[in-house]
PDB file of C-alpha atoms in Angstrom:
ATOM      1  CA  MET A   1       0.000   0.000   0.000  1.00  0.00           C
ATOM      2  CA  GLY A   2       3.031   2.296   0.519  1.00  0.00           C
ATOM      3  CA  ASN A   3       3.529   3.880  -2.924  1.00  0.00           C
ATOM      4  CA  ASN A   4      -0.167   4.309  -3.616  1.00  0.00           C
ATOM      5  CA  SER A   5      -0.869   5.868  -0.229  1.00  0.00           C
ATOM      6  CA  GLN A   6       2.103   8.234  -0.595  1.00  0.00           C
ATOM      7  CA  LYS A   7       0.772   9.422  -3.982  1.00  0.00           C
ATOM      8  CA  ARG A   8      -2.631   9.952  -2.396  1.00  0.00           C
ATOM      9  CA  HIS A   9      -1.143  12.016   0.415  1.00  0.00           C
ATOM     10  CA  ILE A  10       0.857  14.145  -2.011  1.00  0.00           C
ATOM     11  CA  VAL A  11      -2.232  14.876  -4.134  1.00  0.00           C
ATOM     12  CA  LYS A  12      -4.280  15.607  -0.989  1.00  0.00           C
ATOM     13  CA  ALA A  13      -1.547  17.992   0.159  1.00  0.00           C
ATOM     14  CA  VAL A  14      -1.617  19.838  -3.175  1.00  0.00           C
ATOM     15  CA  THR A  15      -5.416  20.181  -3.307  1.00  0.00           C
ATOM     16  CA  TRP A  16      -5.582  21.342   0.294  1.00  0.00           C
ATOM     17  CA  ARG A  17      -2.772  23.827  -0.246  1.00  0.00           C
ATOM     18  CA  ILE A  18      -4.648  25.432  -3.150  1.00  0.00           C
ATOM     19  CA  VAL A  19      -7.747  25.906  -0.986  1.00  0.00           C
ATOM     20  CA  GLY A  20      -5.694  27.008   2.031  1.00  0.00           C
ATOM     21  CA  THR A  21      -3.532  29.459   0.091  1.00  0.00           C
ATOM     22  CA  ILE A  22      -6.515  31.255  -1.405  1.00  0.00           C
ATOM     23  CA  ASP A  23      -8.078  31.542   2.059  1.00  0.00           C
ATOM     24  CA  THR A  24      -4.816  32.816   3.594  1.00  0.00           C
ATOM     25  CA  MET A  25      -4.241  35.395   0.863  1.00  0.00           C
ATOM     26  CA  LEU A  26      -7.756  36.806   1.184  1.00  0.00           C
ATOM     27  CA  LEU A  27      -7.749  36.924   4.988  1.00  0.00           C
ATOM     28  CA  SER A  28      -4.228  38.396   5.128  1.00  0.00           C
ATOM     29  CA  TRP A  29      -5.145  41.092   2.613  1.00  0.00           C
ATOM     30  CA  VAL A  30      -8.325  42.041   4.465  1.00  0.00           C
ATOM     31  CA  ILE A  31      -6.714  42.042   7.930  1.00  0.00           C
ATOM     32  CA  SER A  32      -3.426  43.741   6.987  1.00  0.00           C
ATOM     33  CA  GLY A  33      -5.045  46.084   4.466  1.00  0.00           C
ATOM     34  CA  ASN A  34      -2.167  45.288   2.124  1.00  0.00           C
ATOM     35  CA  PRO A  35      -2.678  42.985  -0.873  1.00  0.00           C
ATOM     36  CA  MET A  36       1.093  42.428  -1.166  1.00  0.00           C
ATOM     37  CA  SER A  37       1.277  41.168   2.415  1.00  0.00           C
ATOM     38  CA  GLY A  38      -1.559  38.769   1.648  1.00  0.00           C
ATOM     39  CA  LEU A  39       0.259  37.549  -1.449  1.00  0.00           C
ATOM     40  CA  LYS A  40       3.604  37.137   0.362  1.00  0.00           C
ATOM     41  CA  ILE A  41       2.080  35.291   3.311  1.00  0.00           C
ATOM     42  CA  GLY A  42       0.055  33.018   1.054  1.00  0.00           C
ATOM     43  CA  LEU A  43       2.952  32.192  -1.255  1.00  0.00           C
ATOM     44  CA  THR A  44       5.374  31.559   1.620  1.00  0.00           C
ATOM     45  CA  GLU A  45       2.867  29.173   3.139  1.00  0.00           C
ATOM     46  CA  VAL A  46       2.758  27.144  -0.064  1.00  0.00           C
ATOM     47  CA  VAL A  47       6.127  25.716   0.917  1.00  0.00           C
ATOM     48  CA  THR A  48       5.822  25.536   4.700  1.00  0.00           C
ATOM     49  CA  LYS A  49       2.287  24.173   4.748  1.00  0.00           C
ATOM     50  CA  MET A  50       2.839  21.507   2.083  1.00  0.00           C
ATOM     51  CA  VAL A  51       5.760  20.087   4.043  1.00  0.00           C
ATOM     52  CA  LEU A  52       3.879  20.238   7.351  1.00  0.00           C
ATOM     53  CA  TYR A  53       0.698  18.793   5.789  1.00  0.00           C
ATOM     54  CA  TYR A  54       2.545  15.857   4.229  1.00  0.00           C
ATOM     55  CA  PHE A  55       3.990  14.834   7.618  1.00  0.00           C
ATOM     56  CA  HIS A  56       0.617  15.378   9.285  1.00  0.00           C
ATOM     57  CA  GLU A  57      -1.026  13.070   6.724  1.00  0.00           C
ATOM     58  CA  ARG A  58       1.646  10.378   7.187  1.00  0.00           C
ATOM     59  CA  ALA A  59       1.214  10.486  10.968  1.00  0.00           C
ATOM     60  CA  TRP A  60      -2.566  10.157  10.728  1.00  0.00           C
ATOM     61  CA  PHE A  61      -2.286   7.387   8.130  1.00  0.00           C
ATOM     62  CA  LYS A  62      -0.268   5.365  10.640  1.00  0.00           C
ATOM     63  CA  ALA A  63      -2.628   6.169  13.522  1.00  0.00           C
ATOM     64  CA  ASP A  64      -4.647   3.222  14.761  1.00  0.00           C
ATOM     65  CA  MET A  65      -8.020   4.907  14.602  1.00  0.00           C
ATOM     66  CA  PRO A  66     -10.931   3.782  12.421  1.00  0.00           C
ATOM     67  CA  ASP A  67     -12.181   6.058   9.661  1.00  0.00           C
ATOM     68  CA  SER A  68     -15.093   8.038  11.005  1.00  0.00           C
ATOM     69  CA  ARG A  69     -16.396  11.542  11.394  1.00  0.00           C
ATOM     70  CA  LYS A  70     -14.634  11.634  14.791  1.00  0.00           C
ATOM     71  CA  ARG A  71     -11.285  10.843  13.130  1.00  0.00           C
ATOM     72  CA  HIS A  72     -11.848  13.591  10.554  1.00  0.00           C
ATOM     73  CA  LEU A  73     -12.764  16.039  13.289  1.00  0.00           C
ATOM     74  CA  LEU A  74      -9.635  15.189  15.325  1.00  0.00           C
ATOM     75  CA  LYS A  75      -7.473  15.516  12.188  1.00  0.00           C
ATOM     76  CA  THR A  76      -9.096  18.876  11.542  1.00  0.00           C
ATOM     77  CA  VAL A  77      -8.239  20.151  15.026  1.00  0.00           C
ATOM     78  CA  SER A  78      -4.666  18.804  15.052  1.00  0.00           C
ATOM     79  CA  TRP A  79      -3.944  20.240  11.611  1.00  0.00           C
ATOM     80  CA  ARG A  80      -5.435  23.590  12.546  1.00  0.00           C
ATOM     81  CA  VAL A  81      -3.146  23.887  15.579  1.00  0.00           C
ATOM     82  CA  VAL A  82      -0.074  23.265  13.405  1.00  0.00           C
ATOM     83  CA  GLY A  83      -1.364  25.497  10.604  1.00  0.00           C
ATOM     84  CA  THR A  84      -2.333  28.385  12.861  1.00  0.00           C
ATOM     85  CA  ILE A  85       1.065  28.502  14.547  1.00  0.00           C
ATOM     86  CA  ASP A  86       2.753  28.494  11.123  1.00  0.00           C
ATOM     87  CA  THR A  87       0.469  31.290   9.840  1.00  0.00           C
ATOM     88  CA  MET A  88       0.968  33.456  12.914  1.00  0.00           C
ATOM     89  CA  ILE A  89       4.744  33.203  12.724  1.00  0.00           C
ATOM     90  CA  LEU A  90       4.902  33.858   8.971  1.00  0.00           C
ATOM     91  CA  ALA A  91       2.433  36.771   9.138  1.00  0.00           C
ATOM     92  CA  TRP A  92       4.381  38.319  12.017  1.00  0.00           C
ATOM     93  CA  ILE A  93       7.670  38.018  10.103  1.00  0.00           C
ATOM     94  CA  ILE A  94       6.239  39.318   6.812  1.00  0.00           C
ATOM     95  CA  THR A  95       4.188  42.215   8.238  1.00  0.00           C
ATOM     96  CA  GLY A  96       6.580  42.975  11.088  1.00  0.00           C
ATOM     97  CA  ASN A  97       3.592  43.146  13.433  1.00  0.00           C
ATOM     98  CA  PRO A  98       2.912  40.328  15.919  1.00  0.00           C
ATOM     99  CA  MET A  99      -0.704  41.485  16.418  1.00  0.00           C
ATOM    100  CA  THR A 100      -1.385  41.249  12.676  1.00  0.00           C
ATOM    101  CA  GLY A 101       0.058  37.748  12.732  1.00  0.00           C
ATOM    102  CA  MET A 102      -2.185  36.824  15.648  1.00  0.00           C
ATOM    103  CA  LYS A 103      -5.298  38.330  14.028  1.00  0.00           C
ATOM    104  CA  ILE A 104      -4.693  36.484  10.750  1.00  0.00           C
ATOM    105  CA  GLY A 105      -4.017  33.221  12.575  1.00  0.00           C
ATOM    106  CA  LEU A 106      -7.140  33.522  14.713  1.00  0.00           C
ATOM    107  CA  ALA A 107      -9.340  34.416  11.737  1.00  0.00           C
ATOM    108  CA  GLU A 108      -8.049  31.329   9.960  1.00  0.00           C
ATOM    109  CA  VAL A 109      -9.013  29.066  12.827  1.00  0.00           C
ATOM    110  CA  MET A 110     -12.670  29.145  11.816  1.00  0.00           C
ATOM    111  CA  THR A 111     -12.367  29.403   8.044  1.00  0.00           C
ATOM    112  CA  LYS A 112      -9.690  26.737   7.773  1.00  0.00           C
ATOM    113  CA  MET A 113     -11.385  24.261  10.113  1.00  0.00           C
ATOM    114  CA  ILE A 114     -14.556  24.405   8.064  1.00  0.00           C
ATOM    115  CA  LEU A 115     -12.681  24.169   4.759  1.00  0.00           C
ATOM    116  CA  TYR A 116     -10.404  21.374   6.015  1.00  0.00           C
ATOM    117  CA  TYR A 117     -13.294  19.294   7.333  1.00  0.00           C
ATOM    118  CA  LEU A 118     -15.062  19.595   3.966  1.00  0.00           C
ATOM    119  CA  HIS A 119     -11.797  18.683   2.175  1.00  0.00           C
ATOM    120  CA  GLU A 120     -11.431  15.587   4.364  1.00  0.00           C
ATOM    121  CA  ARG A 121     -15.022  14.491   3.680  1.00  0.00           C
ATOM    122  CA  VAL A 122     -14.524  14.870  -0.086  1.00  0.00           C
ATOM    123  CA  TRP A 123     -11.259  12.898   0.025  1.00  0.00           C
ATOM    124  CA  TYR A 124     -12.905  10.192   2.121  1.00  0.00           C
ATOM    125  CA  LYS A 125     -15.205   9.529  -0.834  1.00  0.00           C
ATOM    126  CA  ILE A 126     -12.294   9.356  -3.313  1.00  0.00           C
ATOM    127  CA  ASP A 127     -10.416   6.045  -3.602  1.00  0.00           C
ATOM    128  CA  TYR A 128      -7.402   7.466  -5.463  1.00  0.00           C
ATOM    129  CA  GLY A 129      -4.201   5.923  -4.094  1.00  0.00           C
ATOM    130  CA  LEU A 130      -5.922   3.174  -2.154  1.00  0.00           C
ATOM    131  CA  ASN A 131      -5.784  -0.463  -3.164  1.00  0.00           C
ATOM    132  CA  LYS A 132      -8.996  -1.225  -1.323  1.00  0.00           C
ATOM    133  CA  ARG A 133     -10.952   0.383   1.461  1.00  0.00           C
ATOM    134  CA  LYS A 134     -13.815  -0.641   3.673  1.00  0.00           C
ATOM    135  CA  ARG A 135     -15.738   2.411   4.801  1.00  0.00           C
ATOM    136  CA  GLY A 136     -15.930   2.776   8.563  1.00  0.00           C
ATOM    137  CA  LYS A 137     -13.030   0.358   9.150  1.00  0.00           C
ATOM    138  CA  ARG A 138      -9.255   0.544   8.852  1.00  0.00           C
ATOM    139  CA  TRP A 139      -7.918   0.574   5.313  1.00  0.00           C
ATOM    140  CA  LYS A 140      -7.052  -2.953   4.157  1.00  0.00           C
ATOM    141  CA  LYS A 141      -4.451  -4.002   1.642  1.00  0.00           C
ATOM    142  CA  MET A 142      -5.916  -5.972  -1.259  1.00  0.00           C
ATOM    143  CA  SER A 143      -4.574  -9.542  -1.341  1.00  0.00           C
TER     144      SER A 143
END
């Protein structure tokens, strides 16, 4: 299952990063009042978030927890903690203002959790990169 699951996680990381980057750019622009700050923060996060998301996906793939709405909710919360800290630090560095970084990070908490949960639910319905899956149970390797 290794190669297929790794491809799946890479594609999931890319699709999530597109959604997340657009959200970050818009929120950063609105909160900072500067479209260039929004662009810089969003584009910097393309790199940092894709790396962080890939490792987050690998950790959750290895977690011994059945697929369920509860699992998706816990993944949503754990990813948001990592993502918010990353956003706050990058926004602070790029704008030079720690309060702007905090405001952008806090605004993202709600928008990103909703978007991430929806992303997870869509990907749960997609079998790309899986040899075989039984819904509601752990993923099984096809014999």
